[in-house]
Short mmCIF file of C-alpha atoms and ligand atoms in Angstrom, two decimals:
data_model
loop_
_atom_site.label_atom_id
_atom_site.label_comp_id
_atom_site.label_asym_id
_atom_site.label_seq_id
_atom_site.Cartn_x
_atom_site.Cartn_y
_atom_site.Cartn_z
CA UNK A 29 141.84 113.79 123.75
CA UNK A 30 142.38 111.22 126.52
CA UNK A 31 143.10 112.56 129.99
CA UNK A 32 146.45 112.06 131.64
CA UNK A 33 146.62 109.35 134.30
CA UNK A 34 145.09 110.41 137.61
CA UNK A 35 148.46 110.50 139.33
CA UNK A 36 149.67 113.18 136.94
CA UNK A 37 146.64 115.42 137.06
CA UNK A 38 146.69 118.44 139.39
CA UNK A 39 144.42 118.02 142.42
CA UNK A 40 142.28 121.17 142.63
CA UNK A 41 141.54 120.51 146.32
CA UNK A 42 145.06 121.64 147.15
CA UNK A 43 144.74 125.13 145.63
CA UNK A 44 144.04 128.32 147.56
CA UNK A 45 142.00 131.04 145.86
CA UNK A 46 144.98 132.88 144.27
CA UNK A 47 146.46 129.58 143.09
CA UNK A 48 143.17 128.48 141.54
CA UNK A 49 142.76 131.87 139.83
CA UNK A 50 146.28 131.67 138.46
CA UNK A 51 145.65 128.15 137.23
CA UNK A 52 142.43 129.12 135.48
CA UNK A 53 144.26 132.00 133.80
CA UNK A 54 147.01 129.62 132.75
CA UNK A 55 144.40 127.50 130.98
CA UNK A 56 143.35 130.58 129.04
CA UNK A 57 140.14 131.37 130.91
CA UNK A 58 139.14 134.49 132.85
CA UNK A 59 140.06 134.42 136.55
CA UNK A 60 136.39 134.91 137.55
CA UNK A 61 135.78 131.39 136.29
CA UNK A 62 137.73 130.26 139.35
CA UNK A 63 134.80 131.31 141.53
CA UNK A 64 132.38 129.23 139.46
CA UNK A 65 134.73 126.30 139.65
CA UNK A 66 135.13 126.69 143.42
CA UNK A 67 131.37 126.82 143.84
CA UNK A 68 131.05 123.45 142.13
CA UNK A 69 133.81 121.92 144.17
CA UNK A 70 133.11 123.31 147.64
CA UNK A 71 129.49 124.39 147.70
CA UNK A 72 128.07 121.53 145.69
CA UNK A 73 130.65 118.87 146.45
CA UNK A 74 131.01 118.00 142.76
CA UNK A 75 134.06 116.06 141.61
CA UNK A 76 133.16 115.43 137.97
CA UNK A 77 134.48 118.30 135.91
CA UNK A 78 132.25 117.37 132.96
CA UNK A 79 129.20 117.98 135.19
CA UNK A 80 130.17 121.60 135.88
CA UNK A 81 127.73 122.76 133.28
CA UNK A 82 128.05 126.55 133.53
CA UNK A 83 131.73 126.40 132.60
CA UNK A 84 132.53 126.75 128.91
CA UNK A 85 132.89 123.42 127.16
CA UNK A 86 136.44 124.03 125.95
CA UNK A 87 137.53 125.11 129.37
CA UNK A 88 135.95 122.02 130.93
CA UNK A 89 137.71 119.80 128.44
CA UNK A 90 141.09 121.43 129.09
CA UNK A 91 140.53 121.18 132.81
CA UNK A 92 139.39 117.55 132.78
CA UNK A 93 142.49 116.63 130.86
CA UNK A 94 144.93 118.19 133.28
CA UNK A 95 143.21 118.44 136.64
CA UNK A 96 140.95 116.55 139.02
CA UNK A 97 139.12 116.78 142.31
CA UNK A 98 140.44 113.85 144.30
CA UNK A 99 139.81 113.15 147.98
CA UNK A 100 141.61 110.37 149.86
CA UNK A 101 140.13 106.92 149.16
CA UNK A 102 138.03 105.33 151.88
CA UNK A 103 139.23 101.99 153.23
CA UNK A 104 136.61 101.56 155.95
CA UNK A 105 133.79 103.40 157.71
CA UNK A 106 132.67 102.66 161.26
CA UNK A 107 129.58 104.01 162.98
CA UNK A 108 129.48 104.26 166.77
CA UNK A 109 126.40 103.66 168.92
CA UNK A 110 126.46 107.38 169.73
CA UNK A 111 126.40 108.47 166.08
CA UNK A 112 130.13 109.20 165.83
CA UNK A 113 131.61 108.05 162.55
CA UNK A 114 135.19 107.12 161.79
CA UNK A 115 136.71 106.79 158.33
CA UNK A 116 139.95 105.01 157.61
CA UNK A 117 141.55 106.69 154.60
CA UNK A 118 144.26 105.52 152.29
CA UNK A 119 147.74 106.95 151.89
CA UNK A 120 150.17 105.61 149.30
CA UNK A 121 148.32 102.32 148.89
CA UNK A 122 149.87 100.75 151.96
CA UNK A 123 149.05 103.06 154.84
CA UNK A 124 146.05 104.61 156.50
CA UNK A 125 145.04 107.67 158.48
CA UNK A 126 141.74 108.46 160.14
CA UNK A 127 139.10 111.16 160.49
CA UNK A 128 136.13 111.30 162.84
CA UNK A 129 132.75 113.06 162.68
CA UNK A 130 131.06 113.88 165.98
CA UNK A 131 127.42 114.96 165.68
CA UNK A 132 125.92 117.06 168.46
CA UNK A 133 122.59 118.83 168.77
CA UNK A 134 123.83 122.20 167.66
CA UNK A 135 126.87 121.35 165.57
CA UNK A 136 128.77 118.69 163.66
CA UNK A 137 132.49 118.53 164.37
CA UNK A 138 134.93 116.90 162.00
CA UNK A 139 138.27 115.86 163.49
CA UNK A 140 140.91 115.60 160.76
CA UNK A 141 144.47 114.30 160.53
CA UNK A 142 147.50 116.24 159.32
CA UNK A 143 150.16 113.51 159.20
CA UNK A 144 150.43 109.76 158.65
CA UNK A 145 151.44 108.88 162.20
CA UNK A 146 153.19 111.29 164.51
CA UNK A 147 156.78 111.83 165.61
CA UNK A 148 156.22 113.51 168.94
CA UNK A 149 156.02 110.40 171.12
CA UNK A 150 153.57 111.55 173.79
CA UNK A 151 153.46 108.66 176.23
CA UNK A 152 149.64 108.43 176.52
CA UNK A 153 148.72 108.60 172.80
CA UNK A 154 148.01 105.65 170.49
CA UNK A 155 149.13 107.52 167.37
CA UNK A 156 152.59 108.04 168.89
CA UNK A 157 153.12 104.31 169.26
CA UNK A 158 152.98 103.86 165.52
CA UNK A 159 155.74 106.24 164.63
CA UNK A 160 155.73 108.69 161.75
CA UNK A 161 155.65 108.22 158.00
CA UNK A 162 154.91 111.48 156.21
CA UNK A 163 153.07 114.77 156.15
CA UNK A 164 149.66 114.88 154.51
CA UNK A 165 149.40 117.26 151.57
CA UNK A 166 147.12 120.30 151.49
CA UNK A 167 144.82 118.39 149.11
CA UNK A 168 144.66 115.44 151.53
CA UNK A 169 143.85 117.72 154.46
CA UNK A 170 141.20 119.72 152.58
CA UNK A 171 140.04 116.47 150.94
CA UNK A 172 138.99 115.08 154.33
CA UNK A 173 136.54 117.94 154.90
CA UNK A 174 135.28 117.73 151.33
CA UNK A 175 134.83 113.97 151.55
CA UNK A 176 133.09 114.04 154.93
CA UNK A 177 130.58 116.56 153.61
CA UNK A 178 129.69 114.30 150.71
CA UNK A 179 129.62 111.15 152.78
CA UNK A 180 127.43 112.67 155.47
CA UNK A 181 125.01 114.08 152.93
CA UNK A 182 124.73 110.63 151.37
CA UNK A 183 124.22 109.06 154.81
CA UNK A 184 121.47 111.54 155.65
CA UNK A 185 123.42 112.85 158.64
CA UNK A 186 122.56 116.37 157.62
CA UNK A 187 118.89 115.97 158.38
CA UNK A 188 119.66 115.09 161.96
CA UNK A 189 121.32 118.45 162.45
CA UNK A 190 118.04 120.02 161.43
CA UNK A 191 119.51 123.04 159.72
CA UNK A 192 117.45 124.86 157.11
CA UNK A 193 118.05 124.23 153.44
CA UNK A 194 119.65 127.19 151.71
CA UNK A 195 120.06 127.44 147.99
CA UNK A 196 123.78 128.03 147.78
CA UNK A 197 124.70 126.04 150.86
CA UNK A 198 125.18 122.41 150.01
CA UNK A 199 124.45 119.56 152.36
CA UNK A 200 128.22 119.27 152.60
CA UNK A 201 128.83 122.45 154.52
CA UNK A 202 125.80 121.96 156.72
CA UNK A 203 126.78 118.61 158.18
CA UNK A 204 130.26 119.80 159.09
CA UNK A 205 129.94 123.05 161.02
CA UNK A 206 133.24 122.80 162.92
CA UNK A 207 136.65 121.42 162.02
CA UNK A 208 139.31 120.48 164.55
CA UNK A 209 142.88 119.54 163.64
CA UNK A 210 142.99 116.97 166.42
CA UNK A 211 143.34 113.73 164.49
CA UNK A 212 146.59 111.94 163.75
CA UNK A 213 149.73 114.03 163.61
CA UNK A 214 151.12 117.31 164.87
CA UNK A 215 149.68 120.06 162.66
CA UNK A 216 152.44 122.56 163.46
CA UNK A 217 155.08 120.08 162.30
CA UNK A 218 153.43 120.30 158.87
CA UNK A 219 152.81 124.05 158.63
CA UNK A 220 153.71 124.22 154.95
CA UNK A 221 150.69 122.11 154.02
CA UNK A 222 148.45 123.03 156.94
CA UNK A 223 148.43 126.82 156.42
CA UNK A 224 147.01 126.69 152.86
CA UNK A 225 144.52 124.04 154.00
CA UNK A 226 143.29 126.32 156.81
CA UNK A 227 143.07 129.21 154.35
CA UNK A 228 140.78 127.13 152.12
CA UNK A 229 138.61 126.12 155.10
CA UNK A 230 138.11 129.78 156.06
CA UNK A 231 137.80 131.34 152.58
CA UNK A 232 134.22 132.11 151.48
CA UNK A 233 135.45 130.81 148.15
CA UNK A 234 136.09 127.43 149.85
CA UNK A 235 134.32 126.05 152.92
CA UNK A 236 133.56 129.47 154.38
CA UNK A 237 133.95 128.38 158.01
CA UNK A 238 134.26 131.09 160.64
CA UNK A 239 137.64 131.25 162.36
CA UNK A 240 136.03 130.36 165.64
CA UNK A 241 134.82 127.07 164.17
CA UNK A 242 138.26 125.91 163.06
CA UNK A 243 140.62 124.80 165.84
CA UNK A 244 144.24 123.77 165.55
CA UNK A 245 145.56 121.68 168.43
CA UNK A 246 149.29 121.47 169.09
CA UNK A 247 151.52 119.65 171.53
CA UNK A 248 153.51 122.88 171.80
CA UNK A 249 155.89 123.63 168.93
CA UNK A 250 156.72 127.11 170.13
CA UNK A 251 158.45 128.67 167.08
CA UNK A 252 155.63 127.41 164.86
CA UNK A 253 153.00 129.03 167.12
CA UNK A 254 154.68 132.37 166.35
CA UNK A 255 154.69 131.52 162.64
CA UNK A 256 151.03 130.52 162.69
CA UNK A 257 150.16 133.83 164.36
CA UNK A 258 151.49 135.60 161.27
CA UNK A 259 149.85 133.36 158.72
CA UNK A 260 146.28 132.44 159.54
CA UNK A 261 143.62 133.15 162.12
CA UNK A 262 142.07 130.09 163.74
CA UNK A 263 141.28 129.04 167.31
CA UNK A 264 144.25 127.56 169.19
CA UNK A 265 144.20 124.55 171.50
CA UNK A 266 147.31 123.41 173.35
CA UNK A 267 147.93 119.96 174.79
CA UNK A 268 149.28 120.95 178.20
CA UNK A 269 148.53 117.83 180.30
CA UNK A 270 150.80 118.74 183.22
CA UNK A 271 151.25 121.79 185.47
CA UNK A 272 155.03 121.49 185.84
CA UNK A 273 158.00 120.83 183.54
CA UNK A 274 159.19 117.65 185.25
CA UNK A 275 155.93 115.84 184.60
CA UNK A 276 155.34 117.42 181.19
CA UNK A 277 158.81 116.35 180.06
CA UNK A 278 157.66 112.81 180.67
CA UNK A 279 154.20 113.02 179.10
CA UNK A 280 154.88 115.39 176.19
CA UNK A 281 158.61 115.06 175.39
CA UNK A 282 158.71 118.17 173.18
CA UNK A 283 158.50 120.02 176.50
CA UNK A 284 162.20 119.32 177.04
CA UNK A 285 162.86 121.60 174.12
CA UNK A 286 160.08 124.13 174.74
CA UNK A 287 159.19 124.28 178.44
CA UNK A 288 155.87 125.47 179.82
CA UNK A 289 156.81 129.11 180.46
CA UNK A 290 157.98 129.54 176.85
CA UNK A 291 154.89 127.79 175.55
CA UNK A 292 152.50 129.98 177.52
CA UNK A 293 154.27 133.12 176.34
CA UNK A 294 153.76 131.98 172.75
CA UNK A 295 150.05 131.35 173.47
CA UNK A 296 149.44 134.86 174.84
CA UNK A 297 151.34 136.30 171.88
CA UNK A 298 149.10 134.30 169.53
CA UNK A 299 145.98 135.79 171.10
CA UNK A 300 147.36 139.32 170.89
CA UNK A 301 148.27 138.91 167.23
CA UNK A 302 145.09 137.15 166.20
CA UNK A 303 142.58 139.03 168.24
CA UNK A 304 141.66 135.66 169.66
CA UNK A 305 139.35 135.26 172.59
CA UNK A 306 141.11 132.53 174.52
CA UNK A 307 143.39 129.52 174.24
CA UNK A 308 141.97 126.13 175.14
CA UNK A 309 144.34 123.99 177.21
CA UNK A 310 143.75 120.27 176.87
CA UNK A 311 144.54 118.20 179.92
CA UNK A 312 144.23 114.42 179.75
CA UNK A 313 143.15 112.92 183.07
CA UNK A 314 145.56 110.13 184.05
CA UNK A 315 144.88 108.42 187.34
CA UNK A 316 147.51 109.19 190.02
CA UNK A 317 149.74 110.87 187.46
CA UNK A 318 148.39 114.39 186.92
CA UNK A 319 144.97 114.43 188.61
CA UNK A 320 145.60 115.54 192.22
CA UNK A 321 144.10 118.67 193.76
CA UNK A 322 147.60 120.05 194.32
CA UNK A 323 148.17 119.73 190.56
CA UNK A 324 144.85 121.47 189.88
CA UNK A 325 145.95 124.37 192.06
CA UNK A 326 149.27 124.54 190.31
CA UNK A 327 147.54 124.57 186.93
CA UNK A 328 145.21 127.34 188.11
CA UNK A 329 148.21 129.42 189.19
CA UNK A 330 149.81 129.02 185.77
CA UNK A 331 146.74 130.19 183.88
CA UNK A 332 144.95 132.56 186.26
CA UNK A 333 144.48 136.04 184.90
CA UNK A 334 144.96 134.92 181.29
CA UNK A 335 142.33 134.27 178.62
CA UNK A 336 142.45 130.51 179.07
CA UNK A 337 139.96 127.66 179.11
CA UNK A 338 140.78 124.20 180.36
CA UNK A 339 139.30 121.16 178.67
CA UNK A 340 139.77 118.02 180.76
CA UNK A 341 139.92 114.86 178.61
CA UNK A 342 139.24 111.53 180.36
CA UNK A 343 142.10 109.26 179.26
CA UNK A 344 141.10 106.85 176.50
CA UNK A 345 142.86 103.51 176.78
CA UNK A 346 144.42 101.63 173.86
CA UNK A 347 146.33 98.35 173.65
CA UNK A 348 149.67 98.65 175.41
CA UNK A 349 148.80 101.86 177.27
CA UNK A 350 150.47 102.24 180.64
CA UNK A 351 147.93 104.64 182.17
CA UNK A 352 144.45 104.44 183.62
CA UNK A 353 141.60 106.91 183.31
CA UNK A 354 140.98 109.00 186.45
CA UNK A 355 137.69 108.07 188.10
CA UNK A 356 134.86 110.44 187.28
CA UNK A 357 134.55 111.95 190.74
CA UNK A 358 138.24 112.79 190.68
CA UNK A 359 137.87 114.50 187.31
CA UNK A 360 134.94 116.53 188.61
CA UNK A 361 136.85 117.53 191.75
CA UNK A 362 139.77 118.64 189.60
CA UNK A 363 137.40 120.66 187.42
CA UNK A 364 135.69 122.25 190.43
CA UNK A 365 139.04 123.21 191.92
CA UNK A 366 139.89 125.06 188.70
CA UNK A 367 136.48 126.73 188.57
CA UNK A 368 136.79 127.72 192.23
CA UNK A 369 140.01 129.51 191.30
CA UNK A 370 138.35 131.53 188.59
CA UNK A 371 139.13 129.44 185.51
CA UNK A 372 136.73 128.20 182.87
CA UNK A 373 136.97 124.41 182.91
CA UNK A 374 134.95 121.72 181.19
CA UNK A 375 135.15 117.96 180.83
CA UNK A 376 135.23 116.65 177.29
CA UNK A 377 132.55 114.06 176.73
CA UNK A 378 134.06 110.86 175.38
CA UNK A 379 132.59 110.01 171.99
CA UNK A 380 132.98 107.06 169.68
CA UNK A 381 134.80 104.90 172.21
CA UNK A 382 133.25 101.67 170.93
CA UNK A 383 134.91 102.21 167.53
CA UNK A 384 138.25 103.52 168.89
CA UNK A 385 137.45 106.99 167.60
CA UNK A 386 138.00 108.91 170.84
CA UNK A 387 140.89 111.34 171.49
CA UNK A 388 144.23 109.62 171.32
CA UNK A 389 142.85 106.38 169.90
CA UNK A 390 143.37 107.09 166.21
CA UNK A 391 145.88 104.72 164.77
CA UNK A 392 145.36 103.89 161.10
CA UNK A 393 148.26 101.99 159.59
CA UNK A 394 151.65 103.62 159.57
CA UNK A 395 155.00 102.43 158.33
CA UNK A 396 157.41 104.09 160.74
CA UNK A 397 160.25 105.87 158.96
CA UNK A 398 161.81 107.51 161.99
CA UNK A 399 164.83 105.76 163.30
CA UNK A 400 165.39 107.79 166.44
CA UNK A 401 162.81 106.77 168.99
CA UNK A 402 161.75 107.48 172.55
CA UNK A 403 161.41 111.18 172.83
CA UNK A 404 164.58 112.25 171.12
CA UNK A 405 162.89 112.03 167.75
CA UNK A 406 160.68 114.89 168.79
CA UNK A 407 163.55 117.29 168.61
CA UNK A 408 163.20 118.69 165.19
CA UNK A 409 164.09 115.54 163.27
CA UNK A 410 160.91 115.47 161.24
CA UNK A 411 159.51 118.89 161.96
CA UNK A 412 159.07 120.38 158.54
CA UNK A 413 157.64 123.83 158.32
N1 SAH B 13 149.28 116.58 168.00
C1 SAH B 13 148.27 117.53 168.33
C2 SAH B 13 146.93 117.14 167.75
C3 SAH B 13 146.31 115.92 168.40
S1 SAH B 13 144.90 116.47 169.26
C4 SAH B 13 148.22 117.74 169.83
O1 SAH B 13 148.98 117.08 170.51
O2 SAH B 13 147.53 118.61 170.30
C5 SAH B 13 144.44 115.12 170.17
C6 SAH B 13 144.25 115.45 171.64
O3 SAH B 13 143.98 114.22 172.33
C7 SAH B 13 145.51 116.02 172.25
O4 SAH B 13 145.21 116.93 173.26
C8 SAH B 13 146.13 114.79 172.83
O5 SAH B 13 147.07 115.09 173.80
C9 SAH B 13 144.92 114.07 173.36
N2 SAH B 13 145.16 112.64 173.60
C10 SAH B 13 146.13 111.88 173.08
N3 SAH B 13 146.04 110.62 173.54
C11 SAH B 13 144.97 110.58 174.34
C12 SAH B 13 144.34 109.56 175.08
N4 SAH B 13 144.80 108.31 175.05
N5 SAH B 13 143.23 109.87 175.79
C13 SAH B 13 142.75 111.12 175.79
N6 SAH B 13 143.29 112.14 175.09
C14 SAH B 13 144.40 111.88 174.39
#
């Protein structure tokens, strides 16, 4: 019997373990077959259902007719001088979103997107300039990790990480050891799709990543931080960028709705609920805007005594940006001031700059569907959770 068109077939990459088990049962097979199926998909990176040879033939046929394993299509791949790779991926035929792989000696970090564009309008971010089109689906979010694993294995990137070969551990899961939701979009504005995606990343049935190796970064959607605390256990990063509300209102407009004190309270609550070790606060270094020693002291006062780490991000320029990167010695002085006041502070090394793959440079191609612009659109207009 011919299969249904691809657009009508269920994408298995979007199913959590219980959903996959229920689906397998629905097709008349035993739920334990779901584990075999998941092993093919996630551990071996196999997309062709007919190749999943230890599944019964009838079951394979029924599955191939109704379901598929489909990752986003690749439009373009770019390789940086430093080994960073950026993929431009297709959405709806006309738009694009991006993901980035950053190899390091002891790990391989994949930075994935959660939305086509972003609605939050942070003044220093390239993605914000493009506006917002839609949320990515669970299958598109999980599909990025699945696709990167296959692509990196094919490119031989796995060998460079030098990890041992293990029978049931495919090249896929070895290349990508860490996943960060720090690409395009605000993950907490798309909780409905992001939570099941995170569940699949953590499940031993899926990618089997430890919760310390999966990090969600948010610009500070406070109610959704409380929701996340109840749903799934991953590391939390927060884009703080300013030590006071007046400046943060300007840089991260969602602050007008959820000011710093409220945001920090939500962070400490998250740690209590999740047994987390600390929250990472991202702080982009903008020359003469937020990089003075007085601001470092103010930041230290906000966070002192709490389980917090500060990650300073040198500003990455993009066409039309109205900021400059703080000079290196100023960034180091800022860091040392924080360390001197008892905080853990590091400077994020800029990677992939030559291919516009660094933080805040991801742009893709987005057809803006938001009509309200300039900050006000951050206020719940497109926050869907
Ligand atoms: N929307 C989420 C996820 C994006 S993470 C968030 O805001 O956290 C990307 C990180 O890069 C965020 O901390 C973001 O504030 C930061 N960033 C954005 N633009 C940047 C730029 N031009 N240079 C350096 N960092 C930037």
